[in-house]
């Protein structure tokens, strides 16, 4: 069985709890839309987001440790308090799901969407140590286009690693959850997922890393021409169509 773990930011560090809740609802609808019934989803949170969506495979784990404050959370900085909070929630979820006897786990950021066939594929390949998502879609909230990252999706998106439950400790460095590497300790090498597995969603106001301000800063470091050429080389644009709703549960949020 594959278990998805979704760490959710606290209301105390959210810019808009209502908007974050809508992003979260889209995420869990996407994750729960698996073609296989053999999966579980555990959302780990301080406060349960506002949603009327329910599913028999969806569980909530509310933690009681203190959340980071908005002024000191360092969201958007490498290994800041936001990263520590996220890692603690993931670890709490990993302890909680022992009751399900999972074969594999996948951490999904609470604003992303995933492919509906992930659980089916993983359950058909239980002997594999795990996979990394080299390819994935990038979607800027409200855009008519979506972009396929064909090079290094796992380097930017947290929803990019599937691994055997007993190997999850290999993804943690001190208080940091590391999704960037596919060659792990103990000679464990994750396989490339043979299909596009997730959509990384940015510029909606609640991203931990790719905020509108940060993307603007990255663009200013190089000329507009170089920035656009690099983006076109790395990403393949396509129109946002019904395909992405049917296969990833992706729909625009106003």
Tab-separated table of C-alpha atoms in Angstrom:
chain	number	residue	atom	x	y	z
A	1	UNK	CA	0.000	0.000	0.000
A	2	UNK	CA	1.093	3.554	-0.767
A	3	UNK	CA	0.457	6.203	1.880
A	4	UNK	CA	0.522	9.891	0.988
A	5	UNK	CA	1.612	12.278	3.752
A	6	UNK	CA	0.572	15.920	3.391
A	7	UNK	CA	2.179	18.427	5.818
A	8	UNK	CA	0.022	21.549	6.133
A	9	UNK	CA	1.196	25.012	7.166
A	10	UNK	CA	-0.298	26.387	10.336
A	11	UNK	CA	-2.961	29.062	10.219
A	12	UNK	CA	-0.508	31.239	12.169
A	13	UNK	CA	1.926	31.395	9.218
A	14	UNK	CA	-0.687	31.517	6.479
A	15	UNK	CA	-1.254	34.747	4.562
A	16	UNK	CA	-4.882	33.753	3.941
A	17	UNK	CA	-6.300	30.735	5.760
A	18	UNK	CA	-9.331	30.680	3.480
A	19	UNK	CA	-7.161	30.622	0.358
A	20	UNK	CA	-4.788	28.039	1.805
A	21	UNK	CA	-7.806	25.859	2.633
A	22	UNK	CA	-8.972	26.029	-0.978
A	23	UNK	CA	-5.520	25.024	-2.192
A	24	UNK	CA	-5.488	22.169	0.296
A	25	UNK	CA	-8.944	21.004	-0.796
A	26	UNK	CA	-7.806	20.844	-4.417
A	27	UNK	CA	-4.732	18.891	-3.315
A	28	UNK	CA	-6.637	16.243	-1.351
A	29	UNK	CA	-9.238	15.878	-4.092
A	30	UNK	CA	-6.379	15.213	-6.492
A	31	UNK	CA	-4.596	12.739	-4.211
A	32	UNK	CA	-7.799	10.859	-3.359
A	33	UNK	CA	-8.699	10.486	-7.036
A	34	UNK	CA	-6.481	7.409	-7.400
A	35	UNK	CA	-7.413	4.662	-9.852
A	36	UNK	CA	-6.387	2.124	-7.198
A	37	UNK	CA	-8.323	1.884	-3.943
A	38	UNK	CA	-5.273	0.575	-2.086
A	39	UNK	CA	-3.905	3.812	-0.633
A	40	UNK	CA	-4.224	6.105	2.373
A	41	UNK	CA	-3.817	9.858	2.792
A	42	UNK	CA	-2.744	11.505	6.050
A	43	UNK	CA	-2.859	15.287	6.365
A	44	UNK	CA	-0.678	16.476	9.254
A	45	UNK	CA	-1.654	19.873	10.586
A	46	UNK	CA	-1.991	22.163	13.566
A	47	UNK	CA	-5.461	23.306	12.527
A	48	UNK	CA	-7.660	21.333	10.153
A	49	UNK	CA	-8.170	23.388	6.956
A	50	UNK	CA	-11.661	24.543	6.074
A	51	UNK	CA	-13.110	21.966	3.680
A	52	UNK	CA	-16.251	19.904	3.261
A	53	UNK	CA	-14.479	17.257	1.221
A	54	UNK	CA	-14.263	13.815	2.787
A	55	UNK	CA	-13.000	10.425	1.649
A	56	UNK	CA	-12.828	7.042	3.422
A	57	UNK	CA	-9.056	6.884	2.828
A	58	UNK	CA	-8.356	10.387	4.171
A	59	UNK	CA	-7.162	10.917	7.753
A	60	UNK	CA	-6.155	13.981	9.762
A	61	UNK	CA	-3.382	14.051	12.343
A	62	UNK	CA	-3.347	17.230	14.415
A	63	UNK	CA	-0.020	17.911	16.116
A	64	UNK	CA	0.439	19.734	19.413
A	65	UNK	CA	3.961	21.119	19.073
A	66	UNK	CA	4.256	24.881	18.651
A	67	UNK	CA	4.075	26.221	15.092
A	68	UNK	CA	6.606	28.785	13.879
A	69	UNK	CA	5.523	32.394	14.135
A	70	UNK	CA	5.076	34.380	10.937
A	71	UNK	CA	7.850	36.783	11.925
A	72	UNK	CA	10.393	34.043	12.682
A	73	UNK	CA	9.323	31.213	10.403
A	74	UNK	CA	11.870	31.991	7.670
A	75	UNK	CA	9.525	30.543	5.072
A	76	UNK	CA	11.291	30.693	1.734
A	77	UNK	CA	14.779	30.272	3.192
A	78	UNK	CA	16.708	27.011	3.063
A	79	UNK	CA	16.506	25.120	6.340
A	80	UNK	CA	14.493	27.826	8.057
A	81	UNK	CA	11.933	27.239	10.802
A	82	UNK	CA	9.331	26.513	8.138
A	83	UNK	CA	11.436	23.584	6.929
A	84	UNK	CA	11.825	22.289	10.482
A	85	UNK	CA	8.072	22.521	11.028
A	86	UNK	CA	7.460	20.636	7.774
A	87	UNK	CA	9.963	17.908	8.660
A	88	UNK	CA	8.439	17.457	12.126
A	89	UNK	CA	5.001	17.038	10.598
A	90	UNK	CA	6.289	14.510	8.084
A	91	UNK	CA	7.967	12.517	10.867
A	92	UNK	CA	4.787	12.640	12.949
A	93	UNK	CA	2.871	11.329	9.951
A	94	UNK	CA	5.411	8.554	9.391
A	95	UNK	CA	4.929	7.360	12.963
A	96	UNK	CA	1.126	7.583	12.683
A	97	UNK	CA	0.904	5.474	9.512
A	98	UNK	CA	2.572	2.410	11.056
A	99	UNK	CA	-0.964	1.213	11.754
A	100	UNK	CA	-1.581	0.921	7.990
A	101	UNK	CA	1.463	-1.302	7.373
A	102	UNK	CA	2.547	0.781	4.342
A	103	UNK	CA	4.851	-0.483	1.622
A	104	UNK	CA	5.755	2.962	0.241
A	105	UNK	CA	5.213	6.592	1.205
A	106	UNK	CA	5.022	9.816	-0.779
A	107	UNK	CA	5.161	13.289	0.738
A	108	UNK	CA	2.887	15.726	-1.104
A	109	UNK	CA	2.976	19.474	-0.538
A	110	UNK	CA	-0.468	20.761	0.433
A	111	UNK	CA	-0.817	22.946	-2.661
A	112	UNK	CA	0.260	20.428	-5.338
A	113	UNK	CA	-1.619	17.884	-7.463
A	114	UNK	CA	-0.607	14.315	-8.329
A	115	UNK	CA	-1.240	11.811	-11.094
A	116	UNK	CA	-4.240	9.546	-10.509
A	117	UNK	CA	-2.230	6.423	-11.453
A	118	UNK	CA	0.570	6.754	-8.872
A	119	UNK	CA	-0.918	4.363	-6.300
A	120	UNK	CA	-1.721	1.806	-9.003
A	121	UNK	CA	1.840	1.895	-10.358
A	122	UNK	CA	3.486	1.713	-6.932
A	123	UNK	CA	1.285	-1.172	-5.792
A	124	UNK	CA	2.237	-3.086	-8.945
A	125	UNK	CA	5.957	-2.619	-8.206
A	126	UNK	CA	6.245	-3.234	-4.459
A	127	UNK	CA	9.767	-4.656	-4.630
A	128	UNK	CA	11.257	-1.365	-5.862
A	129	UNK	CA	13.040	0.804	-3.267
A	130	UNK	CA	11.437	3.915	-4.710
A	131	UNK	CA	11.220	6.500	-7.445
A	132	UNK	CA	11.993	10.158	-8.048
A	133	UNK	CA	10.014	12.459	-10.336
A	134	UNK	CA	12.487	13.764	-12.898
A	135	UNK	CA	9.615	15.158	-14.964
A	136	UNK	CA	6.655	17.132	-13.704
A	137	UNK	CA	4.425	20.056	-14.546
A	138	UNK	CA	4.844	23.612	-13.289
A	139	UNK	CA	1.659	25.647	-13.039
A	140	UNK	CA	1.475	29.334	-12.167
A	141	UNK	CA	-1.885	29.869	-10.484
A	142	UNK	CA	-4.335	31.579	-12.840
A	143	UNK	CA	-2.270	30.980	-15.992
A	144	UNK	CA	-3.767	29.521	-19.177
A	145	UNK	CA	-0.588	27.551	-19.793
A	146	UNK	CA	1.133	24.763	-17.888
A	147	UNK	CA	4.820	23.890	-18.285
A	148	UNK	CA	6.478	20.466	-18.380
A	149	UNK	CA	9.838	20.346	-16.608
A	150	UNK	CA	11.730	17.598	-18.435
A	151	UNK	CA	15.061	18.022	-16.635
A	152	UNK	CA	14.967	18.172	-12.837
A	153	UNK	CA	11.472	18.451	-11.405
A	154	UNK	CA	12.614	16.763	-8.172
A	155	UNK	CA	15.093	19.564	-7.542
A	156	UNK	CA	12.344	22.154	-7.061
A	157	UNK	CA	9.151	20.392	-6.008
A	158	UNK	CA	8.654	18.671	-2.659
A	159	UNK	CA	6.066	16.292	-4.144
A	160	UNK	CA	8.694	14.293	-5.982
A	161	UNK	CA	9.886	11.266	-3.988
A	162	UNK	CA	8.275	7.848	-3.449
A	163	UNK	CA	10.202	5.487	-1.191
A	164	UNK	CA	9.795	2.278	0.780
A	165	UNK	CA	8.503	2.977	4.255
A	166	UNK	CA	11.458	1.329	5.990
A	167	UNK	CA	13.884	3.565	4.070
A	168	UNK	CA	12.317	6.936	4.869
A	169	UNK	CA	15.124	7.936	7.265
A	170	UNK	CA	17.399	8.273	4.222
A	171	UNK	CA	15.444	11.383	3.215
A	172	UNK	CA	16.202	13.309	6.403
A	173	UNK	CA	19.307	15.362	7.121
A	174	UNK	CA	19.133	16.658	10.699
A	175	UNK	CA	15.848	18.632	10.818
A	176	UNK	CA	15.494	18.870	7.045
A	177	UNK	CA	13.465	16.751	4.613
A	178	UNK	CA	15.607	16.298	1.480
A	179	UNK	CA	13.774	15.623	-1.786
A	180	UNK	CA	16.592	16.767	-4.079
A	181	UNK	CA	18.655	13.568	-4.368
A	182	UNK	CA	17.916	10.196	-5.940
A	183	UNK	CA	21.233	8.603	-4.921
A	184	UNK	CA	20.858	8.024	-1.190
A	185	UNK	CA	22.932	6.618	1.630
A	186	UNK	CA	23.504	2.872	1.926
A	187	UNK	CA	23.830	2.592	-1.877
A	188	UNK	CA	20.102	3.136	-2.408
A	189	UNK	CA	19.335	4.549	-5.853
A	190	UNK	CA	15.795	5.658	-6.625
A	191	UNK	CA	14.408	4.886	-10.065
A	192	UNK	CA	12.964	7.501	-12.392
A	193	UNK	CA	9.172	7.422	-12.362
A	194	UNK	CA	8.272	6.420	-15.954
A	195	UNK	CA	5.467	8.965	-16.287
A	196	UNK	CA	4.705	12.514	-15.191
A	197	UNK	CA	3.641	12.226	-11.576
A	198	UNK	CA	2.799	15.662	-10.182
A	199	UNK	CA	2.039	19.334	-10.733
A	200	UNK	CA	4.063	21.913	-8.803
A	201	UNK	CA	1.877	24.960	-8.275
A	202	UNK	CA	3.407	28.390	-7.657
A	203	UNK	CA	2.529	32.088	-7.366
A	204	UNK	CA	-0.627	31.635	-5.316
A	205	UNK	CA	0.547	33.474	-2.205
A	206	UNK	CA	1.136	30.480	0.082
A	207	UNK	CA	4.259	28.891	-1.426
A	208	UNK	CA	7.097	28.231	0.950
A	209	UNK	CA	9.781	28.769	-1.682
A	210	UNK	CA	8.611	29.977	-5.105
A	211	UNK	CA	6.787	33.116	-4.083
A	212	UNK	CA	6.062	35.833	-6.669
A	213	UNK	CA	8.761	37.950	-5.024
A	214	UNK	CA	11.367	35.201	-5.328
A	215	UNK	CA	10.617	34.441	-8.968
A	216	UNK	CA	10.998	38.155	-9.739
A	217	UNK	CA	14.331	38.209	-7.905
A	218	UNK	CA	15.564	35.210	-9.900
A	219	UNK	CA	14.587	36.911	-13.136
A	220	UNK	CA	16.470	40.104	-12.214
A	221	UNK	CA	19.753	38.204	-11.815
A	222	UNK	CA	20.016	37.686	-15.573
A	223	UNK	CA	18.854	39.455	-18.713
A	224	UNK	CA	15.270	38.917	-19.823
A	225	UNK	CA	16.458	37.180	-22.990
A	226	UNK	CA	18.692	34.723	-21.136
A	227	UNK	CA	15.947	34.106	-18.572
A	228	UNK	CA	13.361	33.348	-21.274
A	229	UNK	CA	15.742	31.132	-23.284
A	230	UNK	CA	16.650	29.149	-20.179
A	231	UNK	CA	12.995	28.754	-19.287
A	232	UNK	CA	12.059	27.605	-22.803
A	233	UNK	CA	14.936	25.101	-22.814
A	234	UNK	CA	13.874	23.627	-19.501
A	235	UNK	CA	10.076	23.850	-19.802
A	236	UNK	CA	7.656	22.802	-22.525
A	237	UNK	CA	4.509	24.947	-22.489
A	238	UNK	CA	1.051	23.594	-23.262
A	239	UNK	CA	-2.486	24.869	-22.801
A	240	UNK	CA	-4.266	24.042	-19.574
A	241	UNK	CA	-6.946	21.615	-20.816
A	242	UNK	CA	-9.450	19.128	-19.440
A	243	UNK	CA	-6.674	16.511	-19.508
A	244	UNK	CA	-5.042	18.057	-16.445
A	245	UNK	CA	-8.300	18.031	-14.505
A	246	UNK	CA	-9.012	14.406	-15.409
A	247	UNK	CA	-5.500	13.099	-14.715
A	248	UNK	CA	-4.210	15.427	-11.982
A	249	UNK	CA	-7.342	17.000	-10.506
A	250	UNK	CA	-5.982	20.424	-11.439
A	251	UNK	CA	-8.456	23.251	-11.738
A	252	UNK	CA	-7.865	27.026	-11.399
A	253	UNK	CA	-8.501	28.720	-8.074
A	254	UNK	CA	-9.482	32.353	-8.261
